CSV table of C-alpha atoms in Angstrom, one decimal:
chain,number,residue,atom,x,y,z
V,717,MET,CA,3.0,-43.0,39.3
V,718,LYS,CA,3.5,-43.7,35.7
V,719,LEU,CA,6.2,-46.4,35.0
V,720,ILE,CA,7.6,-47.2,31.6
V,721,ILE,CA,9.8,-50.2,31.2
V,722,VAL,CA,12.0,-50.1,28.1
V,723,SER,CA,13.3,-53.4,26.9
V,724,GLY,CA,14.6,-55.1,23.8
V,725,ARG,CA,17.6,-56.8,22.2
V,726,SER,CA,21.0,-55.2,22.4
V,727,GLY,CA,21.5,-52.7,19.6
V,728,SER,CA,17.8,-52.1,19.0
V,729,GLY,CA,17.8,-48.5,20.3
V,730,LYS,CA,17.0,-48.8,24.0
V,731,SER,CA,19.5,-46.1,25.1
V,732,ILE,CA,17.9,-43.7,22.5
V,733,ALA,CA,14.5,-44.4,23.9
V,734,LEU,CA,15.6,-43.9,27.5
V,735,ARG,CA,17.2,-40.5,26.6
V,736,SER,CA,14.0,-39.5,24.8
V,737,LEU,CA,12.0,-40.3,28.0
V,738,GLU,CA,14.5,-38.4,30.1
V,739,ASP,CA,13.9,-35.4,27.8
V,740,LEU,CA,10.2,-35.8,28.5
V,741,GLY,CA,10.7,-35.5,32.3
V,742,TYR,CA,11.0,-39.1,33.3
V,743,TYR,CA,13.4,-40.2,36.0
V,744,CYS,CA,15.4,-42.8,34.1
V,745,VAL,CA,17.3,-45.8,35.5
V,746,ASP,CA,19.4,-48.0,33.2
V,747,ASN,CA,20.7,-51.5,33.8
V,748,ILE,CA,19.3,-52.0,37.3
V,749,PRO,CA,19.0,-55.7,38.5
V,750,VAL,CA,15.4,-56.7,37.9
V,751,ASN,CA,15.1,-58.1,41.4
V,752,LEU,CA,15.6,-54.5,42.7
V,753,LEU,CA,12.8,-53.1,40.5
V,754,PRO,CA,10.1,-53.2,43.3
V,755,THR,CA,12.5,-51.6,45.8
V,756,LEU,CA,13.4,-48.9,43.3
V,757,THR,CA,9.9,-48.0,42.4
V,758,HIS,CA,8.8,-47.9,46.1
V,759,ALA,CA,11.7,-45.7,46.9
V,760,VAL,CA,10.9,-43.1,44.2
V,761,VAL,CA,7.1,-43.2,44.2
V,762,ASP,CA,6.8,-40.2,46.6
V,763,GLU,CA,9.3,-38.1,44.7
V,764,TYR,CA,8.7,-38.8,41.0
V,765,ASP,CA,5.4,-39.1,39.0
V,766,LEU,CA,7.2,-40.3,35.9
V,767,VAL,CA,9.7,-43.2,36.0
V,768,ALA,CA,11.4,-45.1,33.2
V,769,VAL,CA,13.5,-48.3,33.7
V,770,SER,CA,15.6,-50.2,31.2
V,771,ILE,CA,15.5,-54.0,31.4
V,772,ASP,CA,17.5,-56.1,29.0
V,773,VAL,CA,19.6,-59.3,29.0
V,774,ARG,CA,22.3,-57.7,31.2
V,775,ASN,CA,20.0,-57.5,34.2
V,776,LEU,CA,17.6,-60.4,33.9
V,777,PRO,CA,17.2,-62.9,36.8
V,778,LYS,CA,18.7,-66.3,36.2
V,779,ASP,CA,15.3,-67.7,35.4
V,780,PRO,CA,13.7,-65.2,32.8
V,781,MET,CA,10.2,-66.3,33.9
V,782,GLU,CA,10.9,-64.7,37.3
V,783,LEU,CA,10.6,-61.4,35.5
V,784,VAL,CA,6.9,-62.0,35.0
V,785,GLU,CA,6.4,-62.6,38.7
V,786,ILE,CA,8.3,-59.4,39.5
V,787,LEU,CA,6.1,-57.4,37.2
V,788,ASN,CA,3.0,-58.9,38.6
V,789,TYR,CA,4.2,-58.0,42.1
V,790,LEU,CA,4.1,-54.3,41.3
V,791,PRO,CA,1.1,-52.3,42.6
V,792,ASP,CA,-1.9,-52.3,40.3
V,793,ALA,CA,-2.4,-48.6,41.0
V,794,TRP,CA,0.7,-47.8,39.0
V,795,ASP,CA,0.2,-47.0,35.4
V,796,MET,CA,2.8,-49.4,33.9
V,797,ASN,CA,3.6,-49.7,30.2
V,798,ILE,CA,6.2,-51.8,28.5
V,799,ILE,CA,8.0,-50.6,25.3
V,800,TYR,CA,9.8,-53.3,23.5
V,801,LEU,CA,12.3,-52.4,20.8
V,802,ASP,CA,13.7,-54.9,18.3
V,803,ALA,CA,15.3,-55.2,14.8
V,804,SER,CA,16.0,-58.0,12.4
V,805,ASP,CA,18.9,-60.3,13.1
V,806,ASP,CA,20.7,-59.1,10.1
V,807,GLU,CA,20.3,-55.5,11.1
V,808,LEU,CA,21.6,-56.1,14.6
V,809,VAL,CA,24.6,-57.9,13.3
V,810,LYS,CA,25.3,-55.0,11.0
V,811,ARG,CA,25.0,-52.5,13.9
V,812,PHE,CA,27.4,-54.4,16.1
V,813,SER,CA,29.8,-54.8,13.3
V,814,GLU,CA,29.8,-51.1,12.5
V,815,THR,CA,30.2,-50.0,16.1
V,816,ARG,CA,32.6,-52.9,17.0
V,817,ARG,CA,30.8,-53.2,20.3
V,818,LEU,CA,30.8,-56.5,22.2
V,819,HIS,CA,27.5,-58.2,22.6
V,820,PRO,CA,26.6,-58.9,26.2
V,821,LEU,CA,26.3,-62.7,25.5
V,822,SER,CA,29.5,-62.9,23.6
V,823,LYS,CA,31.2,-63.5,26.9
V,824,GLU,CA,29.7,-67.0,26.8
V,825,ASN,CA,31.8,-68.0,23.8
V,826,LYS,CA,28.9,-67.4,21.4
V,827,SER,CA,29.3,-66.0,18.0
V,828,LEU,CA,27.6,-62.7,17.4
V,829,ALA,CA,24.8,-64.3,15.3
V,830,ASP,CA,24.2,-67.0,18.0
V,831,ALA,CA,24.2,-64.4,20.8
V,832,ILE,CA,21.6,-62.3,19.0
V,833,ILE,CA,19.3,-65.3,18.6
V,834,ALA,CA,19.8,-66.4,22.2
V,835,GLU,CA,19.0,-63.0,23.4
V,836,ARG,CA,15.6,-63.1,21.7
V,837,GLN,CA,14.8,-66.3,23.5
V,838,LEU,CA,15.8,-64.9,26.9
V,839,LEU,CA,13.7,-61.8,26.4
V,840,ALA,CA,10.6,-63.6,25.2
V,841,PRO,CA,8.7,-63.3,28.5
V,842,ILE,CA,8.9,-59.5,28.5
V,843,ALA,CA,8.4,-59.2,24.7
V,844,GLU,CA,5.1,-61.1,25.2
V,845,ARG,CA,4.0,-58.6,27.8
V,846,ALA,CA,4.9,-55.5,25.7
V,847,ASP,CA,2.2,-52.8,25.3
V,848,LEU,CA,4.1,-51.2,22.4
V,849,TYR,CA,6.4,-53.0,20.0
V,850,LEU,CA,8.7,-50.9,17.8
V,851,ASP,CA,10.7,-52.2,14.9
V,852,THR,CA,13.7,-50.0,14.5
V,853,ASP,CA,15.1,-51.6,11.3
V,854,LYS,CA,14.5,-48.6,9.1
V,855,LEU,CA,14.5,-45.9,11.7
V,856,SER,CA,17.3,-43.3,12.2
V,857,VAL,CA,18.3,-42.2,15.6
V,858,HIS,CA,16.2,-39.0,15.2
V,859,GLN,CA,13.2,-40.9,13.8
V,860,LEU,CA,13.2,-43.3,16.8
V,861,ALA,CA,13.5,-40.5,19.3
V,862,GLU,CA,10.6,-38.7,17.6
V,863,LEU,CA,8.5,-41.9,17.5
V,864,ILE,CA,9.0,-42.4,21.2
V,865,ARG,CA,8.0,-38.9,22.0
V,866,GLU,CA,5.0,-39.2,19.7
V,867,ARG,CA,3.7,-42.4,21.3
V,868,VAL,CA,4.3,-41.3,24.9
V,869,LEU,CA,2.9,-37.7,24.5
V,870,GLY,CA,0.1,-38.8,22.2
V,871,LYS,CA,-1.3,-41.2,24.8
V,872,LYS,CA,-3.9,-38.9,26.3
V,873,SER,CA,-5.6,-41.5,28.6
V,874,SER,CA,-5.3,-45.0,29.8
V,875,ARG,CA,-7.5,-46.2,26.9
V,876,LEU,CA,-6.4,-48.0,23.8
V,877,VAL,CA,-4.4,-45.9,21.3
V,878,LEU,CA,-5.3,-46.5,17.6
V,879,VAL,CA,-2.3,-45.9,15.3
V,880,PHE,CA,-3.1,-45.6,11.6
V,881,GLU,CA,0.0,-46.0,9.4
V,882,SER,CA,0.5,-45.7,5.6
V,883,PHE,CA,3.4,-47.5,3.9
V,884,GLY,CA,4.8,-48.7,0.6
V,885,PHE,CA,5.0,-52.5,0.0
V,886,LYS,CA,8.2,-52.1,-2.0
V,887,TYR,CA,9.9,-50.9,1.2
V,888,GLY,CA,8.5,-53.7,3.4
V,889,ILE,CA,5.6,-54.3,5.7
V,890,PRO,CA,5.8,-52.6,9.1
V,891,LYS,CA,6.7,-55.3,11.6
V,892,ASP,CA,4.8,-53.6,14.4
V,893,ALA,CA,1.5,-53.7,12.6
V,894,ASP,CA,-1.4,-55.6,14.1
V,895,TYR,CA,-3.6,-55.3,11.0
V,896,VAL,CA,-2.3,-54.9,7.4
V,897,PHE,CA,-4.6,-53.9,4.5
V,898,ASP,CA,-3.5,-53.9,0.8
V,899,ALA,CA,-4.7,-50.9,-1.2
V,900,ARG,CA,-2.7,-51.8,-4.4
V,901,PHE,CA,-5.8,-52.8,-6.3
V,902,LEU,CA,-7.3,-49.4,-6.0
V,903,PRO,CA,-7.1,-46.8,-8.9
V,904,ASN,CA,-3.6,-45.3,-8.8
V,905,PRO,CA,-3.1,-41.5,-9.0
V,906,HIS,CA,0.5,-42.2,-9.9
V,907,TRP,CA,-0.6,-42.9,-13.5
V,908,GLU,CA,-2.4,-39.5,-13.7
V,909,PRO,CA,0.1,-36.9,-15.0
V,910,ASP,CA,-1.4,-34.1,-12.9
V,911,LEU,CA,-1.4,-36.2,-9.7
V,912,LYS,CA,1.8,-38.2,-9.9
V,913,HIS,CA,3.9,-35.6,-8.1
V,914,LEU,CA,1.4,-35.1,-5.3
V,915,THR,CA,0.5,-37.2,-2.2
V,916,GLY,CA,-2.7,-38.5,-0.6
V,917,LEU,CA,-2.6,-35.3,1.6
V,918,ASP,CA,-3.2,-33.1,-1.4
V,919,SER,CA,-6.7,-32.0,-2.3
V,920,PRO,CA,-6.6,-33.1,-6.0
V,921,VAL,CA,-5.6,-36.6,-5.0
V,922,GLU,CA,-8.4,-36.7,-2.4
V,923,VAL,CA,-11.0,-35.6,-5.0
V,924,PHE,CA,-9.8,-38.2,-7.4
V,925,LEU,CA,-9.9,-41.1,-4.9
V,926,SER,CA,-13.1,-40.1,-3.1
V,927,SER,CA,-14.9,-40.2,-6.4
V,928,GLN,CA,-14.0,-43.9,-6.9
V,929,PRO,CA,-16.8,-46.2,-5.5
V,930,ILE,CA,-14.3,-49.0,-4.9
V,931,VAL,CA,-12.1,-46.7,-2.7
V,932,THR,CA,-15.2,-45.7,-0.7
V,933,LYS,CA,-16.2,-49.3,-0.2
V,934,PHE,CA,-12.6,-50.3,0.8
V,935,VAL,CA,-12.5,-47.6,3.5
V,936,TRP,CA,-16.0,-48.5,4.8
V,937,GLN,CA,-15.2,-52.2,5.1
V,938,ILE,CA,-12.0,-51.5,7.1
V,939,GLN,CA,-14.0,-49.1,9.4
V,940,ASN,CA,-16.6,-51.7,9.9
V,941,LEU,CA,-14.0,-54.4,10.8
V,942,ILE,CA,-12.2,-52.2,13.3
V,943,SER,CA,-15.4,-50.8,14.8
V,944,THR,CA,-16.7,-54.4,15.4
V,945,TRP,CA,-13.6,-55.6,17.2
V,946,LEU,CA,-12.5,-52.4,18.9
V,947,PRO,CA,-14.5,-53.0,22.2
V,948,HIS,CA,-12.9,-56.5,22.4
V,949,LEU,CA,-9.4,-55.1,21.9
V,950,GLU,CA,-10.0,-52.5,24.7
V,951,ARG,CA,-11.3,-55.2,27.1
V,952,ASN,CA,-8.1,-57.1,26.5
V,953,ASN,CA,-6.2,-54.3,28.2
V,954,ARG,CA,-4.1,-53.5,25.1
V,955,SER,CA,-2.4,-50.1,25.0
V,956,TYR,CA,-1.8,-49.8,21.2
V,957,VAL,CA,-3.3,-51.3,18.0
V,958,THR,CA,-1.6,-50.4,14.7
V,959,ILE,CA,-3.6,-50.6,11.5
V,960,ALA,CA,-1.3,-50.3,8.5
V,961,ILE,CA,-2.5,-49.5,5.0
V,962,GLY,CA,-0.1,-50.2,2.1
V,963,CYS,CA,0.1,-49.3,-1.5
V,964,THR,CA,3.0,-49.7,-3.9
V,965,GLY,CA,5.1,-46.6,-2.9
V,966,GLY,CA,3.2,-45.3,0.1
V,967,GLN,CA,2.5,-41.9,-1.5
V,968,HIS,CA,-1.1,-41.7,-2.7
V,969,ARG,CA,-3.7,-44.5,-2.0
V,970,SER,CA,-2.4,-45.7,1.4
V,971,VAL,CA,-2.0,-42.1,2.6
V,972,TYR,CA,-5.5,-41.1,1.6
V,973,VAL,CA,-7.1,-44.2,3.1
V,974,THR,CA,-5.1,-43.8,6.4
V,975,GLU,CA,-6.3,-40.2,6.6
V,976,CYS,CA,-9.9,-41.2,6.1
V,977,LEU,CA,-9.8,-43.9,8.8
V,978,ALA,CA,-8.0,-41.6,11.3
V,979,LYS,CA,-10.5,-38.8,10.7
V,980,THR,CA,-13.5,-41.2,11.3
V,981,PHE,CA,-12.1,-42.8,14.4
V,982,GLY,CA,-10.8,-39.5,15.7
V,983,GLU,CA,-14.4,-38.4,16.1
V,984,ILE,CA,-15.4,-41.3,18.3
V,985,HIS,CA,-12.1,-42.5,19.9
V,986,PRO,CA,-10.0,-40.4,22.3
V,987,ASP,CA,-6.5,-41.5,21.2
V,988,VAL,CA,-5.8,-41.7,17.5
V,989,GLN,CA,-2.4,-41.3,15.9
V,990,ILE,CA,-1.3,-41.1,12.3
V,991,ARG,CA,2.0,-42.0,10.7
V,992,HIS,CA,2.9,-41.8,7.0
V,993,ARG,CA,6.1,-43.8,6.9
V,994,GLU,CA,7.2,-43.2,3.3
V,995,LEU,CA,6.4,-39.4,3.2
V,996,ASN,CA,9.5,-38.9,5.4
V,997,ARG,CA,11.7,-40.4,2.8
């Protein structure tokens, strides 16, 4: 049985993630007391191959550390992955203010800001166990749903998934990145009149950048670094590693480098995914 546990702070998008998994054929359960998780999973193991359960601050045991013990109690034969969603404190405050929803911890006479901070501390044990961390700050409802589908469907085996992501520094560094590389010192096609309106996916930009020795060296050194440590990351039982390449606007250099890396590792690694964050703008 494949079990996905969806967790994260209130307002981060857990309901959207759970609905996306339901669309993918998962039997989904929301807001079940964590102490009943072993009972639930044993009850459905013969009937369902795909199960997703939402765990958040509403259904934690009194001692949050008990959650770790409960997860450790689940059979090793089950393929369990934890997806943890989060957003910045300011963004969560904004979302609650816009929807006028009551935060689950507000009942304890906490302000909204204090409740959001307290929730992060309570969920720390499961956040530390997460196989996939998703920052939803800049994601729309549809983008989050698509990202969940992409990550779940794209995982072809139990081995590590390599995610190569391009981004623009002026829009912020991806919070879910494990490694971040800065490509802003490379020659910029933006200043070439014939290339400015294109992206790193277009052939003229590829020709321009591939002819620059400094670009080739940059790509090679990142390949060498990831190749060196990839076996160690796999032995650490990680599910995802995200390598983010950034340039100024996320249109040319970072896209090209990301494509080069993904192509190289796609030939030697079974699970490689690509995301160009700014090309969707």
